[in-house]
Short mmCIF file of N, CA and C in Angstrom, two decimals:
data_model
loop_
_atom_site.label_atom_id
_atom_site.label_comp_id
_atom_site.label_asym_id
_atom_site.label_seq_id
_atom_site.Cartn_x
_atom_site.Cartn_y
_atom_site.Cartn_z
N VAL A 1 15.21 0.05 2.78
CA VAL A 1 15.64 -0.21 1.45
C VAL A 1 15.79 1.09 0.72
N ALA A 2 16.98 1.28 0.19
CA ALA A 2 17.23 2.50 -0.49
C ALA A 2 18.22 2.30 -1.66
N LEU A 3 18.12 3.09 -2.69
CA LEU A 3 19.04 3.04 -3.77
C LEU A 3 19.87 4.30 -3.92
N GLY A 4 19.95 4.98 -2.82
CA GLY A 4 20.86 6.22 -2.78
C GLY A 4 20.12 7.53 -3.06
N LYS A 5 18.81 7.39 -3.52
CA LYS A 5 18.10 8.63 -3.70
C LYS A 5 16.89 8.67 -2.75
N SER A 6 16.52 9.83 -2.47
CA SER A 6 15.37 10.03 -1.61
C SER A 6 14.17 10.44 -2.50
N HIS A 7 13.04 9.76 -2.28
CA HIS A 7 11.79 10.06 -3.05
C HIS A 7 10.61 10.18 -2.15
N ARG A 8 9.68 10.96 -2.48
CA ARG A 8 8.41 11.03 -1.76
C ARG A 8 7.46 10.04 -2.36
N TYR A 9 6.69 9.38 -1.45
CA TYR A 9 5.76 8.38 -1.88
C TYR A 9 4.49 8.55 -0.99
N TYR A 10 3.31 8.55 -1.73
CA TYR A 10 2.08 8.81 -0.99
C TYR A 10 1.22 7.59 -1.18
N VAL A 11 0.89 6.88 -0.05
CA VAL A 11 0.01 5.74 -0.19
C VAL A 11 -1.40 6.19 -0.63
N ASP A 12 -2.21 5.24 -1.13
CA ASP A 12 -3.57 5.54 -1.54
C ASP A 12 -4.45 5.93 -0.40
N PHE A 13 -4.35 5.21 0.70
CA PHE A 13 -5.23 5.49 1.90
C PHE A 13 -4.45 5.32 3.14
N LYS A 14 -4.69 6.26 4.07
CA LYS A 14 -4.18 6.11 5.43
C LYS A 14 -5.35 6.04 6.31
N ILE A 15 -5.59 4.93 6.97
CA ILE A 15 -6.80 4.66 7.83
C ILE A 15 -6.34 4.78 9.28
N VAL A 16 -6.99 5.56 10.08
CA VAL A 16 -6.73 5.72 11.45
C VAL A 16 -7.95 5.32 12.20
N TYR A 17 -7.80 4.25 13.06
CA TYR A 17 -8.90 3.68 13.72
C TYR A 17 -9.11 4.40 15.08
N GLN A 18 -10.26 4.21 15.70
CA GLN A 18 -10.56 4.89 16.95
C GLN A 18 -9.55 4.56 18.04
N ASP A 19 -9.00 3.33 17.99
CA ASP A 19 -7.96 3.04 19.04
C ASP A 19 -6.58 3.55 18.78
N GLY A 20 -6.51 4.35 17.67
CA GLY A 20 -5.26 5.03 17.40
C GLY A 20 -4.33 4.25 16.42
N SER A 21 -4.68 3.02 16.16
CA SER A 21 -3.85 2.19 15.21
C SER A 21 -4.07 2.74 13.71
N VAL A 22 -3.02 2.61 13.00
CA VAL A 22 -2.88 3.14 11.64
C VAL A 22 -2.68 1.95 10.69
N VAL A 23 -3.36 2.03 9.47
CA VAL A 23 -3.06 1.10 8.42
C VAL A 23 -2.94 1.88 7.15
N PHE A 24 -1.92 1.59 6.39
CA PHE A 24 -1.73 2.16 5.06
C PHE A 24 -2.24 1.17 4.06
N GLU A 25 -3.06 1.60 3.07
CA GLU A 25 -3.59 0.71 1.97
C GLU A 25 -3.07 1.26 0.72
N GLU A 26 -2.63 0.32 -0.14
CA GLU A 26 -2.23 0.65 -1.42
C GLU A 26 -2.97 -0.29 -2.46
N ILE A 27 -3.52 0.31 -3.45
CA ILE A 27 -4.37 -0.44 -4.40
C ILE A 27 -3.73 -0.24 -5.74
N LYS A 28 -3.49 -1.34 -6.44
CA LYS A 28 -2.86 -1.34 -7.78
C LYS A 28 -3.57 -2.41 -8.63
N PRO A 29 -3.70 -2.11 -9.94
CA PRO A 29 -4.21 -3.16 -10.83
C PRO A 29 -3.21 -4.30 -10.84
N ARG A 30 -3.72 -5.54 -10.95
CA ARG A 30 -2.82 -6.69 -10.91
C ARG A 30 -1.73 -6.58 -12.00
N ALA A 31 -2.13 -6.10 -13.15
CA ALA A 31 -1.15 -6.07 -14.25
C ALA A 31 0.10 -5.24 -13.89
N LEU A 32 -0.06 -4.28 -13.02
CA LEU A 32 1.15 -3.43 -12.67
C LEU A 32 2.09 -4.09 -11.62
N PHE A 33 1.71 -5.22 -11.06
CA PHE A 33 2.60 -5.93 -10.07
C PHE A 33 3.82 -6.54 -10.79
N ILE A 34 3.89 -6.58 -12.08
CA ILE A 34 4.99 -7.24 -12.76
C ILE A 34 6.21 -6.22 -12.94
N TYR A 35 5.96 -4.94 -12.72
CA TYR A 35 7.01 -3.95 -12.94
C TYR A 35 7.81 -3.77 -11.74
N TYR A 36 9.16 -3.69 -11.94
CA TYR A 36 10.13 -3.62 -10.86
C TYR A 36 9.84 -2.43 -10.00
N ASN A 37 9.58 -1.26 -10.57
CA ASN A 37 9.45 -0.05 -9.75
C ASN A 37 8.30 -0.17 -8.84
N ASN A 38 7.21 -0.80 -9.25
CA ASN A 38 5.99 -0.99 -8.39
C ASN A 38 6.37 -2.04 -7.27
N LEU A 39 7.04 -3.09 -7.59
CA LEU A 39 7.40 -4.03 -6.59
C LEU A 39 8.37 -3.48 -5.60
N TYR A 40 9.26 -2.56 -6.00
CA TYR A 40 10.18 -1.94 -5.22
C TYR A 40 9.43 -0.99 -4.26
N LYS A 41 8.52 -0.23 -4.73
CA LYS A 41 7.73 0.65 -3.84
C LYS A 41 7.00 -0.06 -2.81
N LEU A 42 6.33 -1.18 -3.20
CA LEU A 42 5.62 -2.02 -2.24
C LEU A 42 6.57 -2.61 -1.16
N ALA A 43 7.79 -2.98 -1.59
CA ALA A 43 8.72 -3.56 -0.59
C ALA A 43 9.18 -2.47 0.38
N VAL A 44 9.43 -1.30 -0.08
CA VAL A 44 9.77 -0.16 0.77
C VAL A 44 8.60 0.14 1.69
N LEU A 45 7.37 0.18 1.25
CA LEU A 45 6.20 0.41 2.04
C LEU A 45 6.12 -0.61 3.16
N ARG A 46 6.27 -1.90 2.83
CA ARG A 46 6.16 -2.93 3.79
C ARG A 46 7.23 -2.76 4.91
N LYS A 47 8.48 -2.39 4.49
CA LYS A 47 9.53 -2.19 5.42
C LYS A 47 9.28 -0.98 6.32
N TYR A 48 8.82 0.14 5.81
CA TYR A 48 8.45 1.26 6.56
C TYR A 48 7.37 0.97 7.53
N CYS A 49 6.36 0.23 7.13
CA CYS A 49 5.21 -0.11 8.04
C CYS A 49 5.74 -1.00 9.22
N LYS A 50 6.58 -1.94 8.85
CA LYS A 50 7.16 -2.84 9.96
C LYS A 50 8.01 -2.07 10.91
N VAL A 51 8.90 -1.21 10.47
CA VAL A 51 9.79 -0.44 11.30
C VAL A 51 8.96 0.58 12.18
N ASN A 52 7.84 1.06 11.63
CA ASN A 52 7.08 2.08 12.34
C ASN A 52 5.84 1.65 12.97
N ASN A 53 5.68 0.24 13.00
CA ASN A 53 4.49 -0.34 13.67
C ASN A 53 3.15 0.12 13.15
N VAL A 54 3.11 0.16 11.76
CA VAL A 54 1.91 0.54 11.02
C VAL A 54 1.41 -0.63 10.27
N GLY A 55 0.11 -0.83 10.21
CA GLY A 55 -0.43 -1.88 9.41
C GLY A 55 -0.26 -1.59 7.98
N CYS A 56 -0.16 -2.66 7.15
CA CYS A 56 0.01 -2.44 5.67
C CYS A 56 -0.90 -3.42 4.92
N ARG A 57 -1.74 -2.92 4.00
CA ARG A 57 -2.54 -3.77 3.16
C ARG A 57 -2.31 -3.41 1.71
N ILE A 58 -1.95 -4.41 0.94
CA ILE A 58 -1.78 -4.13 -0.49
C ILE A 58 -2.80 -4.97 -1.20
N LEU A 59 -3.65 -4.30 -2.00
CA LEU A 59 -4.71 -4.97 -2.64
C LEU A 59 -4.66 -4.70 -4.17
N THR A 60 -5.16 -5.65 -4.97
CA THR A 60 -5.41 -5.37 -6.33
C THR A 60 -6.67 -4.60 -6.46
N SER A 61 -6.83 -3.89 -7.60
CA SER A 61 -8.08 -3.07 -7.66
C SER A 61 -9.28 -3.98 -7.75
N LEU A 62 -9.24 -5.19 -8.23
CA LEU A 62 -10.32 -6.10 -8.19
C LEU A 62 -10.71 -6.52 -6.76
N GLU A 63 -9.74 -6.73 -5.98
CA GLU A 63 -9.93 -7.10 -4.57
C GLU A 63 -10.63 -6.00 -3.82
N ALA A 64 -10.18 -4.77 -4.07
CA ALA A 64 -10.67 -3.57 -3.44
C ALA A 64 -12.13 -3.40 -3.84
N CYS A 65 -12.47 -3.64 -5.08
CA CYS A 65 -13.91 -3.46 -5.53
C CYS A 65 -14.76 -4.53 -4.88
N LYS A 66 -14.30 -5.70 -4.86
CA LYS A 66 -15.10 -6.79 -4.20
C LYS A 66 -15.30 -6.57 -2.76
N GLU A 67 -14.31 -6.00 -2.06
CA GLU A 67 -14.43 -5.72 -0.60
C GLU A 67 -15.44 -4.53 -0.44
N LEU A 68 -15.35 -3.55 -1.28
CA LEU A 68 -16.28 -2.43 -1.18
C LEU A 68 -17.68 -2.80 -1.46
N THR A 69 -17.97 -3.68 -2.48
CA THR A 69 -19.30 -4.07 -2.73
C THR A 69 -19.91 -5.00 -1.66
N SER A 70 -19.04 -5.83 -1.08
CA SER A 70 -19.53 -6.72 0.03
C SER A 70 -19.89 -5.90 1.27
N GLN A 71 -19.27 -4.78 1.48
CA GLN A 71 -19.55 -3.95 2.70
C GLN A 71 -20.79 -3.15 2.48
N THR A 72 -21.13 -2.80 1.22
CA THR A 72 -22.36 -2.02 1.00
C THR A 72 -23.58 -2.86 0.74
N ALA A 73 -23.40 -4.17 0.62
CA ALA A 73 -24.53 -5.06 0.31
C ALA A 73 -25.30 -5.36 1.56
#
């Protein structure tokens, strides 16, 4: 997916597991999911991950906090 311009984009987290598999995680507040530029970035991320056989997880900040607290409890 491209609009004719090249941009750099850095995911929030790149997780590399012991088996060598990679997952990119992106965390955004739910309120920001309504903006086109954020939806576009996430669509490009999903496409990149699919083409490059990389896992992709997109979480709201609330989901990420719940997951973190459940792992530390």
